[in-house]
Coordinates of C-alpha atoms in Angstrom, one line a residue:
X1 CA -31.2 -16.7 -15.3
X2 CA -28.2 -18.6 -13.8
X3 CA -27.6 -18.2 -10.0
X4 CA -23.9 -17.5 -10.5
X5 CA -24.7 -14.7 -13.4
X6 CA -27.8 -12.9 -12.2
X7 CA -27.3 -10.7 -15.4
X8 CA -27.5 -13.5 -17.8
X9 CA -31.2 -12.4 -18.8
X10 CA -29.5 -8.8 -20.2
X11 CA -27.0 -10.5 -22.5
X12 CA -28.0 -9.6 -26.0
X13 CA -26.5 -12.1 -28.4
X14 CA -23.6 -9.8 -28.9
X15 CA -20.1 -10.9 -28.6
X16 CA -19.5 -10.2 -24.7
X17 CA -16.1 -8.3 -25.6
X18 CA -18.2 -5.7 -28.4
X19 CA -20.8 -5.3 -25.4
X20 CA -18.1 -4.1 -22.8
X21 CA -16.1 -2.3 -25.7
X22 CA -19.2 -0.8 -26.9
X23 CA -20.6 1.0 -23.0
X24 CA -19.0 3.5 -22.8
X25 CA -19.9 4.9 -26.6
X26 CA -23.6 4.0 -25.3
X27 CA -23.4 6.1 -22.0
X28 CA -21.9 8.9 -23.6
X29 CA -24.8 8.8 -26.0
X30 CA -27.7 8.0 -23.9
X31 CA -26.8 10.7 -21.0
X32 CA -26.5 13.0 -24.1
X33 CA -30.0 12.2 -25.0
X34 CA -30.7 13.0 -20.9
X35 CA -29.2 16.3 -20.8
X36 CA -27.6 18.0 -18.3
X37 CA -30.3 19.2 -16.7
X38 CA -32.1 15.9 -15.5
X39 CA -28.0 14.3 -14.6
X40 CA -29.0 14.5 -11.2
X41 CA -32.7 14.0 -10.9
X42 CA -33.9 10.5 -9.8
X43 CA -36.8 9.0 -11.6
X44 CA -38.7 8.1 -8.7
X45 CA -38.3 8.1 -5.3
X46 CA -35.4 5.8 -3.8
X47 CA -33.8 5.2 -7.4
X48 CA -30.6 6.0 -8.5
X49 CA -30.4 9.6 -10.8
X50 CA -28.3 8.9 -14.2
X51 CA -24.9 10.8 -12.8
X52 CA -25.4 8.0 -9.5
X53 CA -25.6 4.8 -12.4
X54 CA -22.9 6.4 -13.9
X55 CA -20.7 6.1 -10.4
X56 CA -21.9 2.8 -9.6
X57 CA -20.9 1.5 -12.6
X58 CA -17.4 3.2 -12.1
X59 CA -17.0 1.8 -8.6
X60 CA -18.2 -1.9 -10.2
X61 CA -15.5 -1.5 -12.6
X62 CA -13.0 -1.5 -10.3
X63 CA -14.7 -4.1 -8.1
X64 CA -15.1 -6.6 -11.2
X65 CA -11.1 -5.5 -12.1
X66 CA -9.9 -6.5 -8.5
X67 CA -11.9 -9.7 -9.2
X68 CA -10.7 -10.6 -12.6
X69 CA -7.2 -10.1 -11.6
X70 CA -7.1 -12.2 -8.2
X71 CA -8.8 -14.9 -10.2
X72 CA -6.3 -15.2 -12.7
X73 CA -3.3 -14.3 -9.4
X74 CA -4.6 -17.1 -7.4
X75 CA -5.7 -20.5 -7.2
X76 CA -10.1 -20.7 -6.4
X77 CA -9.9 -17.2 -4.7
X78 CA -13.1 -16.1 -2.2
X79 CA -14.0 -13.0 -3.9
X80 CA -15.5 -9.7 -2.1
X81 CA -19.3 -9.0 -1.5
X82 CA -20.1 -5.1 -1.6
X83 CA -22.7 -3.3 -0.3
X84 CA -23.7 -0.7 -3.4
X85 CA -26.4 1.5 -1.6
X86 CA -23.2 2.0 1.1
X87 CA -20.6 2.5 -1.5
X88 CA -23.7 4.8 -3.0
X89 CA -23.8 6.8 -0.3
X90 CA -20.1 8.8 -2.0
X91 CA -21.9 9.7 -4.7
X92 CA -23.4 13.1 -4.0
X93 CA -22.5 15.9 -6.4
X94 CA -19.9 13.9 -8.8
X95 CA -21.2 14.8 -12.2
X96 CA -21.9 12.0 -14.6
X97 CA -19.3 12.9 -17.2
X98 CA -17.0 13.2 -14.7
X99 CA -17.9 9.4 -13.5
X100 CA -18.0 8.6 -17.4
X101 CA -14.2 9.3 -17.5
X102 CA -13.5 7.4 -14.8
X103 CA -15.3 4.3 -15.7
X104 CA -13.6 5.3 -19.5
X105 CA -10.2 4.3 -18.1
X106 CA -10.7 1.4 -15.8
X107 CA -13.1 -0.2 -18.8
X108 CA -10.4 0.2 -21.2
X109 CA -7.7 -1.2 -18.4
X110 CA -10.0 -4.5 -17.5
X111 CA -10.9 -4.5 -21.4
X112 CA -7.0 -4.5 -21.9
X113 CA -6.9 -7.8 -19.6
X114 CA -9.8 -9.8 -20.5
X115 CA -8.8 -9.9 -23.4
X116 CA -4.9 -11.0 -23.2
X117 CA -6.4 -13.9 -20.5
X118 CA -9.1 -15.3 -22.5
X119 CA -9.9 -17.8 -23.9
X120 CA -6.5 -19.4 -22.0
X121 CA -8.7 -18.2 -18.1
X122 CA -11.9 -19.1 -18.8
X123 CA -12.7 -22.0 -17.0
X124 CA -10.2 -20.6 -13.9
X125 CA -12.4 -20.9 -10.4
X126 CA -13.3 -18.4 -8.0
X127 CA -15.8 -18.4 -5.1
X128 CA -18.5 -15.7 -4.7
X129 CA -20.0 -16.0 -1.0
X130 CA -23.8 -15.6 -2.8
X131 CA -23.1 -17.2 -6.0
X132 CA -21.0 -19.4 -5.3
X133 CA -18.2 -21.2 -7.6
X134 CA -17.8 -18.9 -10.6
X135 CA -15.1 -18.4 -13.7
X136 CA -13.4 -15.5 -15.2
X137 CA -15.9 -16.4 -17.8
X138 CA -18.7 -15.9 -15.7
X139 CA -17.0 -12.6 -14.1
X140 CA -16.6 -11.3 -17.9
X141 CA -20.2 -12.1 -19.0
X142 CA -21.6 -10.9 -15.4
X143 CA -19.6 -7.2 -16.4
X144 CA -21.5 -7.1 -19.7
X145 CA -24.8 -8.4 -18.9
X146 CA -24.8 -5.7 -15.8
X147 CA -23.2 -2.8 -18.2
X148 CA -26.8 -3.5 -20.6
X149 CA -29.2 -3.8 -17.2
X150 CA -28.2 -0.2 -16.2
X151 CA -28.2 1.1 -20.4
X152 CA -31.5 0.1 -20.3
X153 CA -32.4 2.2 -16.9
X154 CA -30.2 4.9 -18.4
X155 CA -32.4 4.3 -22.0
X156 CA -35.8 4.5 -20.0
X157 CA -34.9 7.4 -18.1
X158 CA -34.1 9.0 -21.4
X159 CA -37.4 8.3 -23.4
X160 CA -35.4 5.9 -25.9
X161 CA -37.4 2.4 -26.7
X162 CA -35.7 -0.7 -26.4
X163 CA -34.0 -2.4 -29.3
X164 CA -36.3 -4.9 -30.8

């Protein structure tokens, strides 16, 4: 697993654009499978319920859009660190579906822009304070490779076996 992509090891084989076209059909599906009555039950103690992946996957959306687009605005720009078990700490009582159709509209927006920038922006630079130097490429397969990390928590959670 690369040090700038900490994801990587999710990455399925699938094109990275079908993977981050293809979540949001997933969650719908797999918190389906849930039900609404275990939305907001954690699996153990100190993890995340479904409806909280759900949000932080919203709120990473809109960190990894702010990131895609001030790579592509500016030359090698330091991006921003967050803190998700702070930015967790909103989460209380926002229902999953609710979170779904947030992360519905900011996917299809970043979706929207990956796609007119690549493959022109892939090599373009930014710095990550942990990771270090990174490209929109990396940024892109870092989105996908954490989408399949938490639809495989989500897929656990939910009794449904791993794809083979």
């Amino acid at each position: 697993m690369s040090a700038l992509n900490p994801y990587e090891g999710f990455l399925d084989g699938r094109p990275i654009q079908t993977i981050l076209a293809t979540t949001r059909g997933s969650l719908a599906k797999v918190l389906s499978v849930i039900g609404p009555d275990k939305l907001d039950t954690a699996p153990a103690p100190g993890k995340w319920s479904p409806a909280q992946i759900v949000c932080h996957l919203a709120d990473c959306e809109i960190a990894f859009g702010f990131r895609l687009r001030q790579t592509l605005a500016e030359d090698a720009p330091t991006l921003q660190p967050f803190d998700q078990e702070k930015w967790a700490a909103t989460y209380g009582g926002v229902a999953a579906f609710r979170a779904l159709e947030a992360f519905t509209g900011l996917r299809g927006w970043n979706l929207r822009l990956i796609i007119d920038a690549l493959p022109a922006a892939a090599s373009r630079p930014a710095i990550h304070p942990e990771r270090g130097t990174m490209t929109f490429q990396t940024i892109v397969e870092t989105m996908a490779g954490h989408d399949l990390n938490h639809l495989g928590q989500l897929k656990k959670i939910a009794g449904i076996a791993p794809a083979a």
